[in-house]
PDB file of C-alpha atoms in Angstrom:
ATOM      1  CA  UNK A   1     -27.305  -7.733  34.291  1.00  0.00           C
ATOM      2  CA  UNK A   2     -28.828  -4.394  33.072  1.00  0.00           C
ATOM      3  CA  UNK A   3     -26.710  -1.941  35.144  1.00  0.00           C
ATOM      4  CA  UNK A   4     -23.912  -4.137  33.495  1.00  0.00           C
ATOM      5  CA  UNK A   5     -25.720  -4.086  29.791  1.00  0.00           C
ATOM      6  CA  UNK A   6     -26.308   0.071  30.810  1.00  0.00           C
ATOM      7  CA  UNK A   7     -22.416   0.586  31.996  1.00  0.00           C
ATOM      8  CA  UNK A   8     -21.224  -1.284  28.768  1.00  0.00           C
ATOM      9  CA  UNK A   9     -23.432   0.838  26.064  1.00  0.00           C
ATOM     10  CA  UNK A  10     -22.453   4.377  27.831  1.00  0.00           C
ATOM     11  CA  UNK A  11     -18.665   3.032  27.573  1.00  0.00           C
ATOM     12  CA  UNK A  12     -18.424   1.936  24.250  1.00  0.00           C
ATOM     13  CA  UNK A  13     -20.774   5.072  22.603  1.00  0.00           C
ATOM     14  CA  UNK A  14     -19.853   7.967  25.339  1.00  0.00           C
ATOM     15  CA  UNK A  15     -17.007   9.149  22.608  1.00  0.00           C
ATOM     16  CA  UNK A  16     -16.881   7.812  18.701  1.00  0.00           C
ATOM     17  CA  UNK A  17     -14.325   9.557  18.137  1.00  0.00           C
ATOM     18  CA  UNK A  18     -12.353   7.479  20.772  1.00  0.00           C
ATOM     19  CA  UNK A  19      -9.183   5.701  19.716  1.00  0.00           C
ATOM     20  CA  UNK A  20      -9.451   1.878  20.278  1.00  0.00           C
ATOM     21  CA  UNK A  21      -6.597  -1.277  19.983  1.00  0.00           C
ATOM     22  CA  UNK A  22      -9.484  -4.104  19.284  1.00  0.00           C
ATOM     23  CA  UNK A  23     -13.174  -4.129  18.511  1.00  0.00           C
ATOM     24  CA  UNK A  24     -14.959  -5.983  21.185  1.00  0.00           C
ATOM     25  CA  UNK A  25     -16.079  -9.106  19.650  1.00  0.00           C
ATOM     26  CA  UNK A  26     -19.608  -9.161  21.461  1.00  0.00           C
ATOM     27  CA  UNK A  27     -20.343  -5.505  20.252  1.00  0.00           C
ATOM     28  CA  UNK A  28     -22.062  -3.189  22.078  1.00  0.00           C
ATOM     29  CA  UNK A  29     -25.962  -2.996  22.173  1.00  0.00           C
ATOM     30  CA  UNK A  30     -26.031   0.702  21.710  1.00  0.00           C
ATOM     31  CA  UNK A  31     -23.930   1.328  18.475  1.00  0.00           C
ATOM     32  CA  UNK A  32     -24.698  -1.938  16.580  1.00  0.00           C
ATOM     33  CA  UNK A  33     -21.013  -3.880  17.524  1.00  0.00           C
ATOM     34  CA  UNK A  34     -19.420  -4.109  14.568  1.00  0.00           C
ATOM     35  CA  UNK A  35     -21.689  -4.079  12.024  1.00  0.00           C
ATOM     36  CA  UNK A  36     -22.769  -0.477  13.382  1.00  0.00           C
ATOM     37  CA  UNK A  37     -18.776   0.566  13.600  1.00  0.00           C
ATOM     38  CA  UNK A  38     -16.070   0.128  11.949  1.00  0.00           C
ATOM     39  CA  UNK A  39     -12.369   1.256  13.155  1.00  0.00           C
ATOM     40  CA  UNK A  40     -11.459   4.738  10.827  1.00  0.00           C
ATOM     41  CA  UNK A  41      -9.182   6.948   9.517  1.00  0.00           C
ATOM     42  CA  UNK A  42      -6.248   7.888  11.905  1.00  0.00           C
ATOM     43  CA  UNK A  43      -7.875   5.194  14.025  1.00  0.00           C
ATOM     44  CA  UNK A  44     -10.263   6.519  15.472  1.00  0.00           C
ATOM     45  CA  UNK A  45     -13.639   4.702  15.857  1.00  0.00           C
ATOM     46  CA  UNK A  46     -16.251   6.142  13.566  1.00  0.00           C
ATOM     47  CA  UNK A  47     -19.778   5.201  12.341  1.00  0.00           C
ATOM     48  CA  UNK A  48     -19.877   2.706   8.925  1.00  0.00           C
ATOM     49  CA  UNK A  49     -22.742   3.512   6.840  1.00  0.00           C
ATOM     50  CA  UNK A  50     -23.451   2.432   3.393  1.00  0.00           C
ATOM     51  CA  UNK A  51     -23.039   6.116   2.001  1.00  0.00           C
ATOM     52  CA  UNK A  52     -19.526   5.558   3.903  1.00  0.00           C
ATOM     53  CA  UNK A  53     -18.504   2.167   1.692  1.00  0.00           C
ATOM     54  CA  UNK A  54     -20.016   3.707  -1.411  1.00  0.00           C
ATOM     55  CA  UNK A  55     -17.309   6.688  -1.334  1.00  0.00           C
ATOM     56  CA  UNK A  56     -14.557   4.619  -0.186  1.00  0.00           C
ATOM     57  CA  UNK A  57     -15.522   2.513  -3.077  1.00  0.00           C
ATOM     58  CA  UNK A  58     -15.382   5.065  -5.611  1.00  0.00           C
ATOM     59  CA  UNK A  59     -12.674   6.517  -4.141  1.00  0.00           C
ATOM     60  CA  UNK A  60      -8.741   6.443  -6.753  1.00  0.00           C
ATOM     61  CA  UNK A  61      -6.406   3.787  -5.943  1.00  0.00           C
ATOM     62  CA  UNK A  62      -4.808   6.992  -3.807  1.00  0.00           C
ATOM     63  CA  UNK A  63      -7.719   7.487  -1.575  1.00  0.00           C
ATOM     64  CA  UNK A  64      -8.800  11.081  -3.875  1.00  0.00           C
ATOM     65  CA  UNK A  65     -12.831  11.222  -4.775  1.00  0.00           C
ATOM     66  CA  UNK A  66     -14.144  14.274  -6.771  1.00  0.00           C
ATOM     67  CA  UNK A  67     -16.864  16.807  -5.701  1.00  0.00           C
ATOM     68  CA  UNK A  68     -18.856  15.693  -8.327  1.00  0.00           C
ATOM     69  CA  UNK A  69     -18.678  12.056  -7.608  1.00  0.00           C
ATOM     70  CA  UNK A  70     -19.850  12.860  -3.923  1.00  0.00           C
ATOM     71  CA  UNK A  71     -22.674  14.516  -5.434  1.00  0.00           C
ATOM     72  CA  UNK A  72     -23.742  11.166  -7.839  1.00  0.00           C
ATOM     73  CA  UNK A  73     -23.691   9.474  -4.699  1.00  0.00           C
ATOM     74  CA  UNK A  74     -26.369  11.150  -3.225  1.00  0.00           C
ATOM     75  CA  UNK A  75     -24.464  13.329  -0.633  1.00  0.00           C
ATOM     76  CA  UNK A  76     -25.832  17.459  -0.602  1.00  0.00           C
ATOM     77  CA  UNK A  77     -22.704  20.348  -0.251  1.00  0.00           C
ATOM     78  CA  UNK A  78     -23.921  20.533   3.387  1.00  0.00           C
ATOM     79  CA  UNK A  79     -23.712  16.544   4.039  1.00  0.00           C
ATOM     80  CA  UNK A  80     -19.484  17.080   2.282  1.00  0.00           C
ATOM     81  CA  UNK A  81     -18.645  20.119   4.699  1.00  0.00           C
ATOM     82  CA  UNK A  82     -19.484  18.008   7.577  1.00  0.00           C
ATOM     83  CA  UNK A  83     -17.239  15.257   6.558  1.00  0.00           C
ATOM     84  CA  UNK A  84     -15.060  17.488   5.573  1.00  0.00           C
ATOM     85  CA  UNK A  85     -15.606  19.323   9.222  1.00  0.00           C
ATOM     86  CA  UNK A  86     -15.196  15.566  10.808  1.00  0.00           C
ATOM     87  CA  UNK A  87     -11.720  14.840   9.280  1.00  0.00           C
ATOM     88  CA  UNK A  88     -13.510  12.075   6.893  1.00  0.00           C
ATOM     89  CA  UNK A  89     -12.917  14.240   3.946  1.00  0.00           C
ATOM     90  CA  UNK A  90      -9.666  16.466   3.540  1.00  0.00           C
ATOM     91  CA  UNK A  91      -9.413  18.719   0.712  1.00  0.00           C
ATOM     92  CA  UNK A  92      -6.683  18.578  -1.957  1.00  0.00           C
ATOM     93  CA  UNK A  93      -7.177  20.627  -4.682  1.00  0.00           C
ATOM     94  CA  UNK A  94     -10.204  22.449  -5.949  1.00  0.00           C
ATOM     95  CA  UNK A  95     -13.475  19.691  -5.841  1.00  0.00           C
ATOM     96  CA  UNK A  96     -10.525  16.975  -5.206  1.00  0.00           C
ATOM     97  CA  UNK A  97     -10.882  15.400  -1.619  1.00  0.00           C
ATOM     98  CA  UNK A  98      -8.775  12.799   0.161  1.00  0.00           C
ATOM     99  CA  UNK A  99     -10.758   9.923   1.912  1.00  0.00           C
ATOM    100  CA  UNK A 100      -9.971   9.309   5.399  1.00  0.00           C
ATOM    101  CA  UNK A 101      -6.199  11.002   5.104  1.00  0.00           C
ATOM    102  CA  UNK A 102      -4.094  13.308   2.792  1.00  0.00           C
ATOM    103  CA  UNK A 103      -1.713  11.670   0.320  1.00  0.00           C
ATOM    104  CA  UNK A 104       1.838  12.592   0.919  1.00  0.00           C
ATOM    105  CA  UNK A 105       3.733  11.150  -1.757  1.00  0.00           C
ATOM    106  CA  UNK A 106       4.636  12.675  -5.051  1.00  0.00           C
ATOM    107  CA  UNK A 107       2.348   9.703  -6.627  1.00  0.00           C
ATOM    108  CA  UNK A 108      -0.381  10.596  -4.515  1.00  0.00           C
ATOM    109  CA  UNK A 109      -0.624  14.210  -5.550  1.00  0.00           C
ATOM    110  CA  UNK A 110       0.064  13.650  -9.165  1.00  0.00           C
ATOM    111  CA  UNK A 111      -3.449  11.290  -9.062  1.00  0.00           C
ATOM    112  CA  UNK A 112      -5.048  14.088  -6.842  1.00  0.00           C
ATOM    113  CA  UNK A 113      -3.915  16.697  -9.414  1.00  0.00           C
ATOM    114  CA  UNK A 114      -5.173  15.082 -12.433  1.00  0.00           C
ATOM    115  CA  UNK A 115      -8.335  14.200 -10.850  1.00  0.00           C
ATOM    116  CA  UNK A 116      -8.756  18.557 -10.174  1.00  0.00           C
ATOM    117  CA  UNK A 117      -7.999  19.457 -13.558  1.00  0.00           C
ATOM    118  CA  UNK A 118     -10.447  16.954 -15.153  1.00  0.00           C
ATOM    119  CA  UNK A 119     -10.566  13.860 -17.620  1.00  0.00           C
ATOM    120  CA  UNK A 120      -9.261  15.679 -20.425  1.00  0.00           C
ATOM    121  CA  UNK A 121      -5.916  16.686 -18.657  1.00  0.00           C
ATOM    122  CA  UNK A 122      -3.096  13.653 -18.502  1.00  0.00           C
ATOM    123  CA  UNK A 123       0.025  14.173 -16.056  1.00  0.00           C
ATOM    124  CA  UNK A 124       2.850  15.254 -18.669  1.00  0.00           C
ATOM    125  CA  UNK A 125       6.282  16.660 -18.376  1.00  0.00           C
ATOM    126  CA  UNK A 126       8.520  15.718 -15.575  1.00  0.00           C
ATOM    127  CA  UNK A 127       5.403  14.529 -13.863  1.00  0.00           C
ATOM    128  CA  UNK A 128       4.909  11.734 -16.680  1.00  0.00           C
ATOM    129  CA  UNK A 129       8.518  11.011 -16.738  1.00  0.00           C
ATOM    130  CA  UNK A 130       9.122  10.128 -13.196  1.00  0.00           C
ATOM    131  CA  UNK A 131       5.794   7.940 -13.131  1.00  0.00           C
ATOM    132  CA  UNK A 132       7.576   6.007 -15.929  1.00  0.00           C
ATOM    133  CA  UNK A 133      10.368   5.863 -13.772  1.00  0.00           C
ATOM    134  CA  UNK A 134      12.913   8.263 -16.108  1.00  0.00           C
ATOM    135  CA  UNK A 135      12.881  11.187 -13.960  1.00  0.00           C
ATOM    136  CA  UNK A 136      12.892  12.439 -10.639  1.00  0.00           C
ATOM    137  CA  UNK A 137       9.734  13.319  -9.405  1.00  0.00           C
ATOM    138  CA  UNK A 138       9.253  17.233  -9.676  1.00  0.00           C
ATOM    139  CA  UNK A 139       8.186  19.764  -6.630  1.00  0.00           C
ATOM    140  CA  UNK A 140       4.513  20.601  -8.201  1.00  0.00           C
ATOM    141  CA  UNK A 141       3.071  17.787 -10.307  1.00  0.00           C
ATOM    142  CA  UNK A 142       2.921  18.910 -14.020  1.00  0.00           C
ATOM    143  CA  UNK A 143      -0.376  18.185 -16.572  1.00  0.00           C
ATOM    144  CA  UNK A 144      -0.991  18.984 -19.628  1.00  0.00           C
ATOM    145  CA  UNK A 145      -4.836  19.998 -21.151  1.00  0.00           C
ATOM    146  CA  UNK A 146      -6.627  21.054 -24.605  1.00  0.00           C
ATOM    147  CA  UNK A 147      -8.087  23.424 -21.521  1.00  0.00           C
ATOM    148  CA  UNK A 148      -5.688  25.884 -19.579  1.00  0.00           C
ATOM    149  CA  UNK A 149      -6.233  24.867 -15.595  1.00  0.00           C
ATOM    150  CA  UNK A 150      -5.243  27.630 -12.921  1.00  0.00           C
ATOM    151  CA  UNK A 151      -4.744  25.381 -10.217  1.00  0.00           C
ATOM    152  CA  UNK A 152      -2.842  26.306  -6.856  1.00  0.00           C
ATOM    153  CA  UNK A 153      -0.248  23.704  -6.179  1.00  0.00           C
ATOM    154  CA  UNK A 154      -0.418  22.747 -10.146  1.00  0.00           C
ATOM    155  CA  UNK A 155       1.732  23.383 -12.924  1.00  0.00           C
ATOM    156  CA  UNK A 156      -0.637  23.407 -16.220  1.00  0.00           C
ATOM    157  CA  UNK A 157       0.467  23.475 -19.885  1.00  0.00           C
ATOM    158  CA  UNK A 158      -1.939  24.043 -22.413  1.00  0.00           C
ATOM    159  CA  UNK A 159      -1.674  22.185 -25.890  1.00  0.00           C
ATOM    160  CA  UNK A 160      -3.813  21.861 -29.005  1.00  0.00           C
ATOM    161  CA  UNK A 161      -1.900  18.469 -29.474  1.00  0.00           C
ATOM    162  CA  UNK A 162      -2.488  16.153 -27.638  1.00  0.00           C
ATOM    163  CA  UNK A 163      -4.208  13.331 -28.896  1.00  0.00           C
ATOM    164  CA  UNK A 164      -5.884  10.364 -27.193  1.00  0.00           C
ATOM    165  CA  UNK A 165      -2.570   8.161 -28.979  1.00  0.00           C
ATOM    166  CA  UNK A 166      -0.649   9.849 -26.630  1.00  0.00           C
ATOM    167  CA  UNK A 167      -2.249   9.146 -23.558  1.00  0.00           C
ATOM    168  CA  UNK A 168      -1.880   6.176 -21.325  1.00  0.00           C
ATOM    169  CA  UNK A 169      -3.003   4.871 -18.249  1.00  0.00           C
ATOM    170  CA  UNK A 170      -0.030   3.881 -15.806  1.00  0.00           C
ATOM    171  CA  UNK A 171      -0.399   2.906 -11.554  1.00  0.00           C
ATOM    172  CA  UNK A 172      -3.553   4.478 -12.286  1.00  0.00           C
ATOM    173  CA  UNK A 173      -2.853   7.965 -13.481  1.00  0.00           C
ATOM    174  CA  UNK A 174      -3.890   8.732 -16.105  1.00  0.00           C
ATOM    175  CA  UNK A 175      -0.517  10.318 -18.189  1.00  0.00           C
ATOM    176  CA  UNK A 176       0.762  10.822 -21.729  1.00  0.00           C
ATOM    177  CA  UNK A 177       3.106   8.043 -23.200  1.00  0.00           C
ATOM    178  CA  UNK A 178       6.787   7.820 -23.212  1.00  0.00           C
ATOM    179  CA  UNK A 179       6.981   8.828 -26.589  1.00  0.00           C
ATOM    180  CA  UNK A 180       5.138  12.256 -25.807  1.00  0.00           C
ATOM    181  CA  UNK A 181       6.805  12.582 -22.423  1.00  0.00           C
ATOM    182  CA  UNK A 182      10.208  12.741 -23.987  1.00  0.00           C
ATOM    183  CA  UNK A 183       9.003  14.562 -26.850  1.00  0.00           C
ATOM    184  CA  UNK A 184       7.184  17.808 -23.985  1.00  0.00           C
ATOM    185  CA  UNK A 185      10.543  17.060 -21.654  1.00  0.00           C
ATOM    186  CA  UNK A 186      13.298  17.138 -24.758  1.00  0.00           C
ATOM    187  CA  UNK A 187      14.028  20.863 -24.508  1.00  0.00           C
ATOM    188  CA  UNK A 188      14.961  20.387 -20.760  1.00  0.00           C
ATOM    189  CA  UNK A 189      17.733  17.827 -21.825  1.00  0.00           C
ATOM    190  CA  UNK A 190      20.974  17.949 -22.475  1.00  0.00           C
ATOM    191  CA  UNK A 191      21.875  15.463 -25.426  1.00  0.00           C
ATOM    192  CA  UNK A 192      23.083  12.858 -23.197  1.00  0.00           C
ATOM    193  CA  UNK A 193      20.345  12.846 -20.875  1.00  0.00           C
ATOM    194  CA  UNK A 194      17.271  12.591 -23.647  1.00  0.00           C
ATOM    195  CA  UNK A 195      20.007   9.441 -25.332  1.00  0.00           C
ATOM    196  CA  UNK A 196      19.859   8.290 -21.175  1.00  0.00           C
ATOM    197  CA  UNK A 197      16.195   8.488 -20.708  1.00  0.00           C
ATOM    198  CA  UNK A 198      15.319   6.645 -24.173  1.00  0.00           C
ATOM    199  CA  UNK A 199      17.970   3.682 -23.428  1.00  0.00           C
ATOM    200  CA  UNK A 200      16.542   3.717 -20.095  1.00  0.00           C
ATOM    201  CA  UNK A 201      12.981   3.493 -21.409  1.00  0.00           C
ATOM    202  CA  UNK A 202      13.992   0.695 -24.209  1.00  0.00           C
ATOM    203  CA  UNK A 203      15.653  -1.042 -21.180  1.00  0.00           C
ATOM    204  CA  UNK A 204      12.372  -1.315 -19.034  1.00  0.00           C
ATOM    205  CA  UNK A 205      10.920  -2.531 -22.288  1.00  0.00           C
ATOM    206  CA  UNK A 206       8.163   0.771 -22.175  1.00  0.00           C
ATOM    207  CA  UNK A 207       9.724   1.786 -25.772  1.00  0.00           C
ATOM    208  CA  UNK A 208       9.137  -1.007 -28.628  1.00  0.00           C
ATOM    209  CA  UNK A 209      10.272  -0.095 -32.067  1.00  0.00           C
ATOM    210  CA  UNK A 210       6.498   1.153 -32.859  1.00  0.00           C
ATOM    211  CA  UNK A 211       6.807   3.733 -29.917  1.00  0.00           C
ATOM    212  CA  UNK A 212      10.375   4.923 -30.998  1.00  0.00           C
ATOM    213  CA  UNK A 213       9.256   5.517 -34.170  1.00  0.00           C
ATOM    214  CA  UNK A 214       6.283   7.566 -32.459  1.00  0.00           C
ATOM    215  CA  UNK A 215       8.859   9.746 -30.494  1.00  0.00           C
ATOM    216  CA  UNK A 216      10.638   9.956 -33.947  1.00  0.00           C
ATOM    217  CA  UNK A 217       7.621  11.677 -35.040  1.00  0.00           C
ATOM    218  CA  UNK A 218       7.313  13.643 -32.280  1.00  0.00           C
ATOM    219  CA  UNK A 219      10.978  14.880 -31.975  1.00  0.00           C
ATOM    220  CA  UNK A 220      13.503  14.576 -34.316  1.00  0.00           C
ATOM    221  CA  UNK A 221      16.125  15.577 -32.099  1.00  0.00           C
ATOM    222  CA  UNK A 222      15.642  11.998 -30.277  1.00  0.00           C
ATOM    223  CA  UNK A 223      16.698  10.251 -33.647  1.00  0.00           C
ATOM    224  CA  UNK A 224      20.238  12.528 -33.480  1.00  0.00           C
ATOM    225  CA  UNK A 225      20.916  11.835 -30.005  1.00  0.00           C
ATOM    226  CA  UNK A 226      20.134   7.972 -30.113  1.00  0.00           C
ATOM    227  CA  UNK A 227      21.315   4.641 -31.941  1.00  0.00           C
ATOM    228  CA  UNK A 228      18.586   2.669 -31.830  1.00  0.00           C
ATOM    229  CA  UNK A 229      20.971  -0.334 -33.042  1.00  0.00           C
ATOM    230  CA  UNK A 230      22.932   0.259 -29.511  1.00  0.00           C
ATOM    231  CA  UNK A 231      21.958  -2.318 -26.949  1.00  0.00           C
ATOM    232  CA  UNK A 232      20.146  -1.003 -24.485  1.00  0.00           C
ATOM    233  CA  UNK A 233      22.437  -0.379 -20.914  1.00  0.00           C
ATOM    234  CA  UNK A 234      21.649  -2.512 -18.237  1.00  0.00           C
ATOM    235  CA  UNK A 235      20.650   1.495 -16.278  1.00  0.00           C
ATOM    236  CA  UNK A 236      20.868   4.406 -16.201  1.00  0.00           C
ATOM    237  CA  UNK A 237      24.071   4.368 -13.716  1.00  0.00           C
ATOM    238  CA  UNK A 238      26.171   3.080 -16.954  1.00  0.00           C
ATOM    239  CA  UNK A 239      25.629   5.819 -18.867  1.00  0.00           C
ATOM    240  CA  UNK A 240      26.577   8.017 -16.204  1.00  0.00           C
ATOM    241  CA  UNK A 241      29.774   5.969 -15.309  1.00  0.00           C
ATOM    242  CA  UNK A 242      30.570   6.285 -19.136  1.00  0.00           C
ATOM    243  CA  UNK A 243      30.056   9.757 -19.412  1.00  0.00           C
ATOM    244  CA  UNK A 244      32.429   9.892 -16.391  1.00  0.00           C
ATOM    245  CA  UNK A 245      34.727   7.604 -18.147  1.00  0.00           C
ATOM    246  CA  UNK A 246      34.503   9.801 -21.116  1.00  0.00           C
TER     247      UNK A 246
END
């Protein structure tokens, strides 16, 4: 029974870094079962500790913890590099980690990005567009700041303008509101496609009269281009098929 008790600890703790389909439900004496385990990122088995739940649990909806949350946790510069050295930590941007494994969608980056550039920077521009679902999601995720961030990987606008009315929360992300987001992105559209993108937003129900009026403000060129006494189009597809039509 203890050459079986000694065979079972050295096979279960030889290598925790070893890939494994099921936990063994009896545990093994050496590593604590599965209270002393759990099964980690890119599955392979790695030590649980409480410092380990407390980051996961401050990690983003997207998996992305800052620098200086892993430092309110408790955890020294030297204690990061080694999770960082161990795969349990993967940077993103500058301070801006991923927990466990890198983000790969657009969505993903955009909450990484605005996480990096701090809480005074909002995703704006194309960026804020496409998370309101008017706009294609661009190659480098776009923010806007009262600070100017040089960020590799970023694209940063500085503004003296933006004011907490304008900002929004959204999946998350922090981001400015429709109204704004058409108002920074107006210049890049053609007539027709600012006309498509408001219809589209008074569609989804994202642009009440309130708002409108707020994008009014914002941009007059939006009250030239649109008829706010015009149904909204069931999507954005009509408009094109009627500009085809057209």
């Amino acid at each position: 029974p203890s050459s079986s008790s000694s065979a079972s600890t050295s096979s279960c703790c030889s290598d925790t870094r070893r890939a494994i389909p099921q936990r063994s439900p009896s545990g093994c004496a050496g590593c604590g079962g599965e209270s002393g385990f759990a099964r980690g990122y890119y599955g392979w088995l790695l030590p649980h500790t409480p410092i380990d739940a407390a980051i996961s649990h401050s990690a983003s909806r997207y998996g992305h913890i800052h620098f200086r949350q892993l430092r309110a946790l408790g955890l020294s510069q030297r204690a990061i590099a080694a999770r960082c050295d161990a795969g349990r930590l993967i940077r993103v941007f500058h301070e801006v980690y991923a927990v466990g494994h890198a983000q790969t969608t657009a969505i993903g980056r955009a909450d990484a990005a605005v996480m990096a550039c701090g809480p005074r920077a909002a995703l704006s521009h194309d960026s804020a567009a496409a998370l309101h679902g008017l706009r294609k999601w661009p190659r480098v995720p776009e923010l806007s700041s009262a600070i100017q961030h040089r960020r590799p990987g970023i694209r940063s606008h500085r503004t003296r303008t933006l004011t907490y009315a304008d900002v929004t929360n959204r999946h998350g992300i922090r981001t400015t509101t429709i109204p704004r987001t058409l108002a920074d992105i107006a210049s890049r559209l053609t007539d027709i496609e600012l006309e498509r993108a408001i219809h589209e937003a008074r569609r989804n129900r994202d642009l009440p009269d309130a708002q409108l009026a707020r994008l009014y403000e914002l941009c007059s060129r939006a009250a030239k281009v649109f008829d706010s006494t015009e149904a909204p189009s069931r999507s954005v597809f009509q408009h094109r098929l009627e500009a085809v039509l057209e």
